[in-house]
Amino acid sequence: MAWAALPLSSVPLQNLRSFPDVRSLSWPTKTLCVHSHSLPRHASILLPPATAVATEDSHQQSAPAADSMPPLPPEAKRQRIAICDKLINVFSSRKMDEWRKLIAYSRQWPSLADSVLARILDKAQGAATPDEKLALQRLHRRLNSVHEELQIYNSLLQRFKDAPRYDWESIVALHRSDLIPSFFEHLENTVGGLSAVPREQAELAEMVAAVEASVAAHDQVSQDKDTMLDANASFSELLQAESMEAADATIDKLASDGRLNPALLLTMAKAYSAARETDYTKEEVKDVMAHLYFKAKEKFASEQPAEVRILKHLLTMEDPGQQRASCEEAFKPGAEVQTDKEDFLSTTPERLLTTMDAVLQAFDSQRGKSTMAGEAAGLMHPDVINRMRMLQQLVRQHFTAIPN
């Protein structure tokens, strides 16, 4: 069973002496998603049906500001004003709580937002009465506030889309304060706007569920303040290593002492994210932090029981034939062997079924809400649970005498 090779670095750890005190950092989490798909593009329907345009490319791009756009021909300008007036009427007739959904469902809003907001101010200037002017100014202020809020959410959503899945937990670590209920409400609205493209809708829904699981695991681990303080001390100990080789040895020792836990990975994820996303950190320091973080993740994963690691590997496969062939290999008795590129693991059908039963019982008892921290949280995703149930049937049917 192959595991991805990790990046190495020979940068001395003395370069980390000026790294920010991790006690001043808010805490992230460790969550592994055992399946990966191409990330979805953004799509939705338009606010005014008369202006809807069907397209396969549903990637939502930020529109250039109105001031930076070339002047429109007179007829095109009249058409744009008419569209803006229709949208202004829509927003004026709807409650503010509905605006977020309307915008999330709209593909044209990014290209029309500046024009609509400018048109509201123009109409306010030409208002016939003070009350009408005040109402338009209030509409502009509130709509602009919602627009800016959703721009932030779309930017954060794009960060997850652009990042490989193994980096999502570090994004959660750095942006936990932004991952609030209204952010997830916007994502749910965005998913709803993809009804015309079911595949993209399913992919984005899966992504949202994975991010929610990461946030839940983050909060669960960070609630134990004493454990987090111990993790902070362990991380400080790691940074005292005089070389990369010494740091690797420290990680191995932390693992053998039982101190390489989700709380420490949480701390390291935050430090890794902070180093990677600041312009004031030297590239060599970023390389060191990346090495330490991924080395710790690899070591933590290797400490898991063979059944859990084999199960996760099997769940990455969608073809039942491939799963069955891999099960046959996994059920062959043999010693566990670890190399730089591969780990050779084995188990029995009964032990693998016991592991699956435990995960499924935990899922059913919590109605899908994971109580597991770290790597195990990835097994609690509903899509993974469905695949696990099918894998359970496959193992029972072909490798045991247990009836389905």
mmCIF file of C-alpha atoms in Angstrom:
data_model
loop_
_atom_site.group_PDB
_atom_site.id
_atom_site.type_symbol
_atom_site.label_atom_id
_atom_site.label_comp_id
_atom_site.label_asym_id
_atom_site.label_seq_id
_atom_site.Cartn_x
_atom_site.Cartn_y
_atom_site.Cartn_z
ATOM 1 C CA MET A 1 0.000 0.000 0.000
ATOM 2 C CA ALA A 2 1.715 3.160 -1.182
ATOM 3 C CA TRP A 3 1.838 6.398 0.750
ATOM 4 C CA ALA A 4 2.869 9.704 -0.775
ATOM 5 C CA ALA A 5 6.494 10.739 -0.295
ATOM 6 C CA LEU A 6 6.988 13.818 1.861
ATOM 7 C CA PRO A 7 9.155 16.849 1.034
ATOM 8 C CA LEU A 8 12.562 17.025 2.696
ATOM 9 C CA SER A 9 14.530 20.080 3.671
ATOM 10 C CA SER A 10 18.010 20.644 5.024
ATOM 11 C CA VAL A 11 17.370 24.134 6.357
ATOM 12 C CA PRO A 12 18.699 24.537 9.923
ATOM 13 C CA LEU A 13 16.003 25.012 12.519
ATOM 14 C CA GLN A 14 17.789 28.035 13.931
ATOM 15 C CA ASN A 15 15.905 29.984 11.257
ATOM 16 C CA LEU A 16 12.720 29.378 13.254
ATOM 17 C CA ARG A 17 13.930 31.153 16.384
ATOM 18 C CA SER A 18 12.105 34.332 15.340
ATOM 19 C CA PHE A 19 8.881 32.500 14.487
ATOM 20 C CA PRO A 20 5.829 33.920 16.345
ATOM 21 C CA ASP A 21 5.119 32.492 19.780
ATOM 22 C CA VAL A 22 2.588 29.738 19.139
ATOM 23 C CA ARG A 23 0.775 30.686 22.326
ATOM 24 C CA SER A 24 -0.481 33.772 20.501
ATOM 25 C CA LEU A 25 -2.013 31.696 17.725
ATOM 26 C CA SER A 26 -5.582 30.412 17.626
ATOM 27 C CA TRP A 27 -5.832 26.688 17.256
ATOM 28 C CA PRO A 28 -6.556 24.626 14.092
ATOM 29 C CA THR A 29 -7.412 20.953 13.600
ATOM 30 C CA LYS A 30 -6.436 17.705 11.992
ATOM 31 C CA THR A 31 -8.908 16.032 9.649
ATOM 32 C CA LEU A 32 -8.273 13.573 6.853
ATOM 33 C CA CYS A 33 -10.668 13.087 3.951
ATOM 34 C CA VAL A 34 -10.023 9.637 2.494
ATOM 35 C CA HIS A 35 -11.413 10.408 -0.925
ATOM 36 C CA SER A 36 -10.633 13.158 -3.381
ATOM 37 C CA HIS A 37 -12.354 14.417 -6.475
ATOM 38 C CA SER A 38 -11.754 17.285 -8.810
ATOM 39 C CA LEU A 39 -13.016 20.403 -7.119
ATOM 40 C CA PRO A 40 -16.165 21.946 -8.511
ATOM 41 C CA ARG A 41 -16.566 25.133 -10.415
ATOM 42 C CA HIS A 42 -19.112 27.711 -9.334
ATOM 43 C CA ALA A 43 -22.432 28.016 -11.128
ATOM 44 C CA SER A 44 -25.906 29.292 -10.475
ATOM 45 C CA ILE A 45 -28.960 30.719 -12.191
ATOM 46 C CA LEU A 46 -29.566 34.390 -12.805
ATOM 47 C CA LEU A 47 -31.698 36.691 -10.720
ATOM 48 C CA PRO A 48 -33.897 38.038 -13.538
ATOM 49 C CA PRO A 49 -35.034 35.082 -15.694
ATOM 50 C CA ALA A 50 -35.109 37.251 -18.803
ATOM 51 C CA THR A 51 -31.333 37.677 -18.672
ATOM 52 C CA ALA A 52 -30.432 34.027 -18.045
ATOM 53 C CA VAL A 53 -27.743 32.544 -20.272
ATOM 54 C CA ALA A 54 -27.019 28.789 -20.187
ATOM 55 C CA THR A 55 -23.366 27.783 -20.216
ATOM 56 C CA GLU A 56 -21.242 24.763 -19.337
ATOM 57 C CA ASP A 57 -18.449 26.900 -17.896
ATOM 58 C CA SER A 58 -19.955 27.841 -14.564
ATOM 59 C CA HIS A 59 -16.817 29.228 -12.901
ATOM 60 C CA GLN A 60 -17.760 32.459 -11.155
ATOM 61 C CA GLN A 61 -15.175 35.181 -11.738
ATOM 62 C CA SER A 62 -14.984 38.490 -9.973
ATOM 63 C CA ALA A 63 -16.132 41.206 -12.314
ATOM 64 C CA PRO A 64 -13.998 44.278 -12.980
ATOM 65 C CA ALA A 65 -15.101 47.439 -11.251
ATOM 66 C CA ALA A 66 -17.505 49.587 -13.200
ATOM 67 C CA ASP A 67 -15.021 52.481 -13.288
ATOM 68 C CA SER A 68 -12.398 50.286 -14.976
ATOM 69 C CA MET A 69 -14.742 49.059 -17.726
ATOM 70 C CA PRO A 70 -14.730 50.766 -21.135
ATOM 71 C CA PRO A 71 -17.734 53.003 -21.871
ATOM 72 C CA LEU A 72 -20.741 51.135 -23.210
ATOM 73 C CA PRO A 73 -22.419 52.073 -26.496
ATOM 74 C CA PRO A 74 -25.666 54.000 -25.899
ATOM 75 C CA GLU A 75 -27.954 51.052 -26.625
ATOM 76 C CA ALA A 76 -25.940 48.665 -24.424
ATOM 77 C CA LYS A 77 -25.939 51.282 -21.670
ATOM 78 C CA ARG A 78 -29.726 51.565 -21.845
ATOM 79 C CA GLN A 79 -30.041 47.781 -21.642
ATOM 80 C CA ARG A 80 -27.752 47.636 -18.623
ATOM 81 C CA ILE A 81 -29.710 50.384 -16.864
ATOM 82 C CA ALA A 82 -32.935 48.484 -17.544
ATOM 83 C CA ILE A 83 -31.437 45.301 -16.060
ATOM 84 C CA CYS A 84 -30.187 47.225 -13.031
ATOM 85 C CA ASP A 85 -33.603 48.773 -12.488
ATOM 86 C CA LYS A 86 -35.199 45.318 -12.598
ATOM 87 C CA LEU A 87 -32.734 44.045 -10.024
ATOM 88 C CA ILE A 88 -33.286 47.098 -7.824
ATOM 89 C CA ASN A 89 -37.002 46.366 -7.900
ATOM 90 C CA VAL A 90 -36.301 42.732 -6.972
ATOM 91 C CA PHE A 91 -34.174 43.678 -3.969
ATOM 92 C CA SER A 92 -36.595 46.410 -2.911
ATOM 93 C CA SER A 93 -39.493 43.964 -2.867
ATOM 94 C CA ARG A 94 -37.658 41.198 -0.987
ATOM 95 C CA LYS A 95 -36.580 40.964 2.619
ATOM 96 C CA MET A 96 -32.915 41.444 3.385
ATOM 97 C CA ASP A 97 -32.662 37.818 4.566
ATOM 98 C CA GLU A 98 -33.540 36.709 1.027
ATOM 99 C CA TRP A 99 -30.827 38.768 -0.675
ATOM 100 C CA ARG A 100 -28.034 36.342 0.145
ATOM 101 C CA LYS A 101 -29.867 33.497 -1.542
ATOM 102 C CA LEU A 102 -30.726 35.607 -4.587
ATOM 103 C CA ILE A 103 -27.096 36.626 -4.999
ATOM 104 C CA ALA A 104 -25.764 33.097 -4.428
ATOM 105 C CA TYR A 105 -28.111 31.793 -7.124
ATOM 106 C CA SER A 106 -27.006 34.434 -9.630
ATOM 107 C CA ARG A 107 -24.241 33.918 -12.171
ATOM 108 C CA GLN A 108 -24.424 37.500 -13.456
ATOM 109 C CA TRP A 109 -24.355 39.271 -10.113
ATOM 110 C CA PRO A 110 -20.523 39.617 -10.026
ATOM 111 C CA SER A 111 -20.591 41.475 -13.351
ATOM 112 C CA LEU A 112 -23.629 43.580 -12.431
ATOM 113 C CA ALA A 113 -23.022 44.377 -8.755
ATOM 114 C CA ASP A 114 -21.058 47.601 -9.239
ATOM 115 C CA SER A 115 -23.527 48.848 -11.849
ATOM 116 C CA VAL A 116 -26.525 48.059 -9.638
ATOM 117 C CA LEU A 117 -25.002 49.799 -6.622
ATOM 118 C CA ALA A 118 -24.056 52.833 -8.721
ATOM 119 C CA ARG A 119 -27.537 52.932 -10.250
ATOM 120 C CA ILE A 120 -29.121 52.995 -6.778
ATOM 121 C CA LEU A 121 -27.074 56.087 -5.914
ATOM 122 C CA ASP A 122 -28.038 57.718 -9.215
ATOM 123 C CA LYS A 123 -31.710 57.078 -8.498
ATOM 124 C CA ALA A 124 -31.266 58.462 -4.981
ATOM 125 C CA GLN A 125 -29.811 61.686 -6.388
ATOM 126 C CA GLY A 126 -32.835 62.092 -8.650
ATOM 127 C CA ALA A 127 -35.413 61.027 -6.076
ATOM 128 C CA ALA A 128 -38.627 63.039 -6.070
ATOM 129 C CA THR A 129 -39.028 63.095 -2.288
ATOM 130 C CA PRO A 130 -36.732 62.986 0.762
ATOM 131 C CA ASP A 131 -38.335 59.732 1.882
ATOM 132 C CA GLU A 132 -37.625 58.081 -1.480
ATOM 133 C CA LYS A 133 -34.026 59.311 -1.366
ATOM 134 C CA LEU A 134 -33.581 57.991 2.165
ATOM 135 C CA ALA A 135 -35.039 54.608 1.208
ATOM 136 C CA LEU A 136 -32.673 54.285 -1.764
ATOM 137 C CA GLN A 137 -29.665 55.292 0.320
ATOM 138 C CA ARG A 138 -30.626 52.697 2.920
ATOM 139 C CA LEU A 139 -31.031 50.080 0.176
ATOM 140 C CA HIS A 140 -27.571 50.919 -1.176
ATOM 141 C CA ARG A 141 -25.958 50.695 2.245
ATOM 142 C CA ARG A 142 -27.544 47.356 3.104
ATOM 143 C CA LEU A 143 -27.051 45.775 -0.306
ATOM 144 C CA ASN A 144 -23.426 46.876 -0.436
ATOM 145 C CA SER A 145 -22.874 45.357 3.017
ATOM 146 C CA VAL A 146 -24.320 42.004 1.923
ATOM 147 C CA HIS A 147 -22.354 42.120 -1.334
ATOM 148 C CA GLU A 148 -19.058 42.708 0.487
ATOM 149 C CA GLU A 149 -19.838 39.956 2.993
ATOM 150 C CA LEU A 150 -20.523 37.411 0.251
ATOM 151 C CA GLN A 151 -17.410 38.485 -1.635
ATOM 152 C CA ILE A 152 -15.392 37.504 1.431
ATOM 153 C CA TYR A 153 -17.185 34.154 1.583
ATOM 154 C CA ASN A 154 -16.621 33.508 -2.132
ATOM 155 C CA SER A 155 -12.947 34.339 -1.744
ATOM 156 C CA LEU A 156 -12.653 31.894 1.141
ATOM 157 C CA LEU A 157 -14.561 29.255 -0.812
ATOM 158 C CA GLN A 158 -12.149 29.724 -3.702
ATOM 159 C CA ARG A 159 -9.222 29.133 -1.345
ATOM 160 C CA PHE A 160 -10.582 25.670 -0.600
ATOM 161 C CA LYS A 161 -11.221 25.008 -4.291
ATOM 162 C CA ASP A 162 -7.713 26.031 -5.300
ATOM 163 C CA ALA A 163 -5.959 24.094 -2.525
ATOM 164 C CA PRO A 164 -5.197 20.368 -2.536
ATOM 165 C CA ARG A 165 -7.329 18.484 -0.080
ATOM 166 C CA TYR A 166 -4.468 17.807 2.314
ATOM 167 C CA ASP A 167 -4.167 21.583 2.811
ATOM 168 C CA TRP A 168 -7.801 22.158 3.788
ATOM 169 C CA GLU A 169 -7.172 21.595 7.475
ATOM 170 C CA SER A 170 -4.498 24.297 7.462
ATOM 171 C CA ILE A 171 -6.955 26.692 5.789
ATOM 172 C CA VAL A 172 -9.447 25.908 8.541
ATOM 173 C CA ALA A 173 -6.666 26.534 11.044
ATOM 174 C CA LEU A 174 -5.942 30.008 9.732
ATOM 175 C CA HIS A 175 -9.501 31.104 8.922
ATOM 176 C CA ARG A 176 -11.534 29.463 11.685
ATOM 177 C CA SER A 177 -12.944 32.817 12.809
ATOM 178 C CA ASP A 178 -14.375 33.340 9.302
ATOM 179 C CA LEU A 179 -15.974 29.884 9.079
ATOM 180 C CA ILE A 180 -19.156 30.987 10.804
ATOM 181 C CA PRO A 181 -22.773 29.835 10.290
ATOM 182 C CA SER A 182 -23.504 32.569 7.730
ATOM 183 C CA PHE A 183 -20.533 31.351 5.652
ATOM 184 C CA PHE A 184 -21.954 27.841 5.531
ATOM 185 C CA GLU A 185 -25.433 29.213 4.813
ATOM 186 C CA HIS A 186 -23.938 30.944 1.779
ATOM 187 C CA LEU A 187 -22.310 27.689 0.679
ATOM 188 C CA GLU A 188 -25.630 25.871 1.024
ATOM 189 C CA ASN A 189 -27.288 28.560 -1.096
ATOM 190 C CA THR A 190 -24.509 28.213 -3.648
ATOM 191 C CA VAL A 191 -25.074 24.461 -3.747
ATOM 192 C CA GLY A 192 -28.774 25.117 -4.322
ATOM 193 C CA GLY A 193 -27.923 27.345 -7.263
ATOM 194 C CA LEU A 194 -26.223 24.425 -9.016
ATOM 195 C CA SER A 195 -29.401 22.446 -9.643
ATOM 196 C CA ALA A 196 -28.890 22.768 -13.406
ATOM 197 C CA VAL A 197 -25.512 21.006 -13.128
ATOM 198 C CA PRO A 198 -26.073 18.025 -10.785
ATOM 199 C CA ARG A 199 -22.494 16.758 -10.931
ATOM 200 C CA GLU A 200 -21.036 20.075 -9.825
ATOM 201 C CA GLN A 201 -23.766 20.389 -7.232
ATOM 202 C CA ALA A 202 -22.842 17.003 -5.743
ATOM 203 C CA GLU A 203 -19.124 17.833 -5.759
ATOM 204 C CA LEU A 204 -19.647 21.163 -4.017
ATOM 205 C CA ALA A 205 -22.024 19.584 -1.492
ATOM 206 C CA GLU A 206 -19.367 16.999 -0.703
ATOM 207 C CA MET A 207 -16.771 19.729 -0.326
ATOM 208 C CA VAL A 208 -19.001 21.695 2.051
ATOM 209 C CA ALA A 209 -19.559 18.591 4.187
ATOM 210 C CA ALA A 210 -15.805 17.957 4.341
ATOM 211 C CA VAL A 211 -15.089 21.531 5.418
ATOM 212 C CA GLU A 212 -17.823 21.333 8.059
ATOM 213 C CA ALA A 213 -16.242 18.115 9.375
ATOM 214 C CA SER A 214 -12.861 19.843 9.568
ATOM 215 C CA VAL A 215 -14.352 22.733 11.516
ATOM 216 C CA ALA A 216 -16.135 20.346 13.899
ATOM 217 C CA ALA A 217 -12.915 18.440 14.553
ATOM 218 C CA HIS A 218 -11.069 21.736 15.036
ATOM 219 C CA ASP A 219 -13.515 22.859 17.693
ATOM 220 C CA GLN A 220 -13.569 19.500 19.426
ATOM 221 C CA VAL A 221 -9.799 19.308 19.832
ATOM 222 C CA SER A 222 -9.330 22.964 20.747
ATOM 223 C CA GLN A 223 -11.836 22.739 23.621
ATOM 224 C CA ASP A 224 -9.327 20.833 25.764
ATOM 225 C CA LYS A 225 -7.161 23.723 26.927
ATOM 226 C CA ASP A 226 -4.809 21.588 29.027
ATOM 227 C CA THR A 227 -4.080 19.319 26.083
ATOM 228 C CA MET A 228 -3.492 22.352 23.893
ATOM 229 C CA LEU A 229 -1.004 23.753 26.415
ATOM 230 C CA ASP A 230 0.828 20.429 26.402
ATOM 231 C CA ALA A 231 0.838 20.513 22.606
ATOM 232 C CA ASN A 232 2.278 24.014 22.685
ATOM 233 C CA ALA A 233 5.092 22.777 24.929
ATOM 234 C CA SER A 234 5.757 19.837 22.594
ATOM 235 C CA PHE A 235 5.901 22.143 19.597
ATOM 236 C CA SER A 236 8.304 24.472 21.381
ATOM 237 C CA GLU A 237 10.466 21.440 22.145
ATOM 238 C CA LEU A 238 10.407 20.515 18.472
ATOM 239 C CA LEU A 239 11.567 23.992 17.456
ATOM 240 C CA GLN A 240 14.592 23.666 19.727
ATOM 241 C CA ALA A 241 16.066 20.959 17.483
ATOM 242 C CA GLU A 242 19.375 22.003 15.946
ATOM 243 C CA SER A 243 18.846 20.313 12.565
ATOM 244 C CA MET A 244 16.192 18.699 10.415
ATOM 245 C CA GLU A 245 17.518 15.273 11.370
ATOM 246 C CA ALA A 246 17.179 16.158 15.043
ATOM 247 C CA ALA A 247 13.661 17.470 14.418
ATOM 248 C CA ASP A 248 12.675 14.220 12.716
ATOM 249 C CA ALA A 249 14.056 12.314 15.685
ATOM 250 C CA THR A 250 12.051 14.543 18.034
ATOM 251 C CA ILE A 251 8.866 13.795 16.090
ATOM 252 C CA ASP A 252 9.602 10.064 16.386
ATOM 253 C CA LYS A 253 10.145 10.451 20.132
ATOM 254 C CA LEU A 254 6.934 12.436 20.553
ATOM 255 C CA ALA A 255 5.100 9.637 18.763
ATOM 256 C CA SER A 256 6.666 6.925 20.935
ATOM 257 C CA ASP A 257 5.763 8.917 24.068
ATOM 258 C CA GLY A 258 2.149 9.280 22.944
ATOM 259 C CA ARG A 259 2.494 13.048 22.565
ATOM 260 C CA LEU A 260 2.031 13.169 18.786
ATOM 261 C CA ASN A 261 -1.720 13.673 18.968
ATOM 262 C CA PRO A 262 -4.436 15.730 17.235
ATOM 263 C CA ALA A 263 -3.715 18.664 19.551
ATOM 264 C CA LEU A 264 -0.069 18.837 18.454
ATOM 265 C CA LEU A 265 -1.054 18.465 14.803
ATOM 266 C CA LEU A 266 -3.541 21.258 15.431
ATOM 267 C CA THR A 267 -0.753 23.505 16.700
ATOM 268 C CA MET A 268 1.536 22.618 13.808
ATOM 269 C CA ALA A 269 -1.207 23.215 11.235
ATOM 270 C CA LYS A 270 -1.675 26.748 12.539
ATOM 271 C CA ALA A 271 2.064 27.440 12.522
ATOM 272 C CA TYR A 272 2.412 25.991 9.024
ATOM 273 C CA SER A 273 -0.476 28.121 7.735
ATOM 274 C CA ALA A 274 0.838 31.274 9.383
ATOM 275 C CA ALA A 275 4.302 30.744 7.899
ATOM 276 C CA ARG A 276 2.977 29.942 4.440
ATOM 277 C CA GLU A 277 0.549 32.839 4.104
ATOM 278 C CA THR A 278 2.601 35.723 5.434
ATOM 279 C CA ASP A 279 4.820 37.848 3.207
ATOM 280 C CA TYR A 280 7.217 38.466 6.087
ATOM 281 C CA THR A 281 8.436 34.889 6.495
ATOM 282 C CA LYS A 282 11.505 33.723 4.600
ATOM 283 C CA GLU A 283 10.999 30.940 2.084
ATOM 284 C CA GLU A 284 13.423 28.672 3.938
ATOM 285 C CA VAL A 285 11.323 29.017 7.099
ATOM 286 C CA LYS A 286 8.207 28.124 5.120
ATOM 287 C CA ASP A 287 10.008 25.036 3.809
ATOM 288 C CA VAL A 288 10.998 24.009 7.327
ATOM 289 C CA MET A 289 7.474 24.438 8.680
ATOM 290 C CA ALA A 290 6.047 22.459 5.756
ATOM 291 C CA HIS A 291 8.515 19.639 6.369
ATOM 292 C CA LEU A 292 7.779 19.468 10.095
ATOM 293 C CA TYR A 293 4.025 19.553 9.557
ATOM 294 C CA PHE A 294 3.863 16.881 6.862
ATOM 295 C CA LYS A 295 6.423 14.729 8.634
ATOM 296 C CA ALA A 296 4.259 14.815 11.764
ATOM 297 C CA LYS A 297 1.135 13.999 9.743
ATOM 298 C CA GLU A 298 2.880 11.048 8.113
ATOM 299 C CA LYS A 299 4.107 9.751 11.459
ATOM 300 C CA PHE A 300 0.685 10.194 13.054
ATOM 301 C CA ALA A 301 -0.950 8.263 10.212
ATOM 302 C CA SER A 302 1.617 5.469 10.488
ATOM 303 C CA GLU A 303 0.763 5.046 14.176
ATOM 304 C CA GLN A 304 -2.828 4.119 13.385
ATOM 305 C CA PRO A 305 -3.921 0.473 13.534
ATOM 306 C CA ALA A 306 -3.380 -1.472 10.332
ATOM 307 C CA GLU A 307 -7.134 -2.010 9.954
ATOM 308 C CA VAL A 308 -7.829 1.734 9.923
ATOM 309 C CA ARG A 309 -5.111 2.407 7.366
ATOM 310 C CA ILE A 310 -6.219 -0.471 5.154
ATOM 311 C CA LEU A 311 -9.842 0.657 5.435
ATOM 312 C CA LYS A 312 -8.980 4.184 4.354
ATOM 313 C CA HIS A 313 -7.018 2.831 1.413
ATOM 314 C CA LEU A 314 -9.914 0.630 0.320
ATOM 315 C CA LEU A 315 -12.364 3.513 0.585
ATOM 316 C CA THR A 316 -10.403 5.528 -1.973
ATOM 317 C CA MET A 317 -11.446 2.931 -4.576
ATOM 318 C CA GLU A 318 -14.787 3.189 -6.341
ATOM 319 C CA ASP A 319 -14.503 0.001 -8.423
ATOM 320 C CA PRO A 320 -15.769 -3.054 -6.464
ATOM 321 C CA GLY A 321 -13.459 -5.286 -8.491
ATOM 322 C CA GLN A 322 -10.450 -3.246 -7.449
ATOM 323 C CA GLN A 323 -11.639 -3.280 -3.845
ATOM 324 C CA ARG A 324 -12.005 -7.057 -3.896
ATOM 325 C CA ALA A 325 -8.523 -7.544 -5.367
ATOM 326 C CA SER A 326 -7.028 -5.238 -2.744
ATOM 327 C CA CYS A 327 -8.875 -7.098 0.003
ATOM 328 C CA GLU A 328 -7.378 -10.372 -1.214
ATOM 329 C CA GLU A 329 -3.913 -8.844 -0.901
ATOM 330 C CA ALA A 330 -4.648 -7.303 2.493
ATOM 331 C CA PHE A 331 -5.963 -10.593 3.904
ATOM 332 C CA LYS A 332 -2.780 -12.514 3.054
ATOM 333 C CA PRO A 333 -0.837 -13.100 6.302
ATOM 334 C CA GLY A 334 2.509 -11.369 6.497
ATOM 335 C CA ALA A 335 4.734 -9.175 8.599
ATOM 336 C CA GLU A 336 4.246 -5.411 8.516
ATOM 337 C CA VAL A 337 7.020 -3.799 6.512
ATOM 338 C CA GLN A 338 7.560 -0.065 6.081
ATOM 339 C CA THR A 339 9.770 1.454 3.398
ATOM 340 C CA ASP A 340 10.359 5.022 2.283
ATOM 341 C CA LYS A 341 7.673 4.686 -0.384
ATOM 342 C CA GLU A 342 5.331 1.889 0.711
ATOM 343 C CA ASP A 343 3.863 0.256 3.781
ATOM 344 C CA PHE A 344 2.975 -3.425 3.551
ATOM 345 C CA LEU A 345 0.103 -4.175 5.920
ATOM 346 C CA SER A 346 -2.173 -7.134 6.494
ATOM 347 C CA THR A 347 -5.244 -7.936 8.551
ATOM 348 C CA THR A 348 -8.106 -10.414 8.662
ATOM 349 C CA PRO A 349 -11.658 -10.052 7.348
ATOM 350 C CA GLU A 350 -13.001 -10.276 10.891
ATOM 351 C CA ARG A 351 -10.782 -7.470 12.207
ATOM 352 C CA LEU A 352 -11.586 -5.241 9.236
ATOM 353 C CA LEU A 353 -15.307 -5.856 9.740
ATOM 354 C CA THR A 354 -14.963 -5.042 13.442
ATOM 355 C CA THR A 355 -13.354 -1.717 12.538
ATOM 356 C CA MET A 356 -16.106 -0.906 10.051
ATOM 357 C CA ASP A 357 -18.789 -1.886 12.562
ATOM 358 C CA ALA A 358 -17.307 0.503 15.135
ATOM 359 C CA VAL A 359 -17.245 3.417 12.695
ATOM 360 C CA LEU A 360 -20.762 2.726 11.417
ATOM 361 C CA GLN A 361 -22.151 2.427 14.944
ATOM 362 C CA ALA A 362 -20.531 5.726 15.908
ATOM 363 C CA PHE A 363 -21.971 7.364 12.789
ATOM 364 C CA ASP A 364 -25.475 6.013 13.401
ATOM 365 C CA SER A 365 -25.470 6.941 17.084
ATOM 366 C CA GLN A 366 -24.366 10.499 16.346
ATOM 367 C CA ARG A 367 -26.587 10.898 13.260
ATOM 368 C CA GLY A 368 -23.561 11.723 11.160
ATOM 369 C CA LYS A 369 -21.905 14.094 13.633
ATOM 370 C CA SER A 370 -18.395 12.885 14.230
ATOM 371 C CA THR A 371 -17.073 12.597 17.759
ATOM 372 C CA MET A 372 -13.727 11.523 16.381
ATOM 373 C CA ALA A 373 -10.804 13.884 16.156
ATOM 374 C CA GLY A 374 -8.043 13.927 13.612
ATOM 375 C CA GLU A 375 -7.713 11.216 10.972
ATOM 376 C CA ALA A 376 -10.837 9.353 12.044
ATOM 377 C CA ALA A 377 -13.086 12.311 11.248
ATOM 378 C CA GLY A 378 -12.625 11.667 7.540
ATOM 379 C CA LEU A 379 -14.327 8.301 7.935
ATOM 380 C CA MET A 380 -17.515 9.991 9.149
ATOM 381 C CA HIS A 381 -18.360 11.732 5.880
ATOM 382 C CA PRO A 382 -21.769 10.498 4.621
ATOM 383 C CA ASP A 383 -20.393 9.623 1.181
ATOM 384 C CA VAL A 384 -17.610 7.589 2.793
ATOM 385 C CA ILE A 385 -20.138 5.907 5.079
ATOM 386 C CA ASN A 386 -22.149 4.764 2.053
ATOM 387 C CA ARG A 387 -19.035 3.309 0.444
ATOM 388 C CA MET A 388 -18.130 1.656 3.732
ATOM 389 C CA ARG A 389 -21.508 -0.085 3.908
ATOM 390 C CA MET A 390 -20.977 -1.465 0.395
ATOM 391 C CA LEU A 391 -17.436 -2.547 1.303
ATOM 392 C CA GLN A 392 -18.831 -4.247 4.402
ATOM 393 C CA GLN A 393 -21.217 -6.267 2.218
ATOM 394 C CA LEU A 394 -18.384 -7.159 -0.168
ATOM 395 C CA VAL A 395 -16.156 -8.460 2.641
ATOM 396 C CA ARG A 396 -18.979 -10.457 4.201
ATOM 397 C CA GLN A 397 -20.015 -11.962 0.876
ATOM 398 C CA HIS A 398 -16.608 -12.965 -0.452
ATOM 399 C CA PHE A 399 -14.357 -13.412 2.579
ATOM 400 C CA THR A 400 -16.527 -14.649 5.471
ATOM 401 C CA ALA A 401 -19.454 -16.918 6.173
ATOM 402 C CA ILE A 402 -21.354 -14.016 7.755
ATOM 403 C CA PRO A 403 -24.650 -13.366 5.898
ATOM 404 C CA ASN A 404 -25.320 -9.863 4.569
#
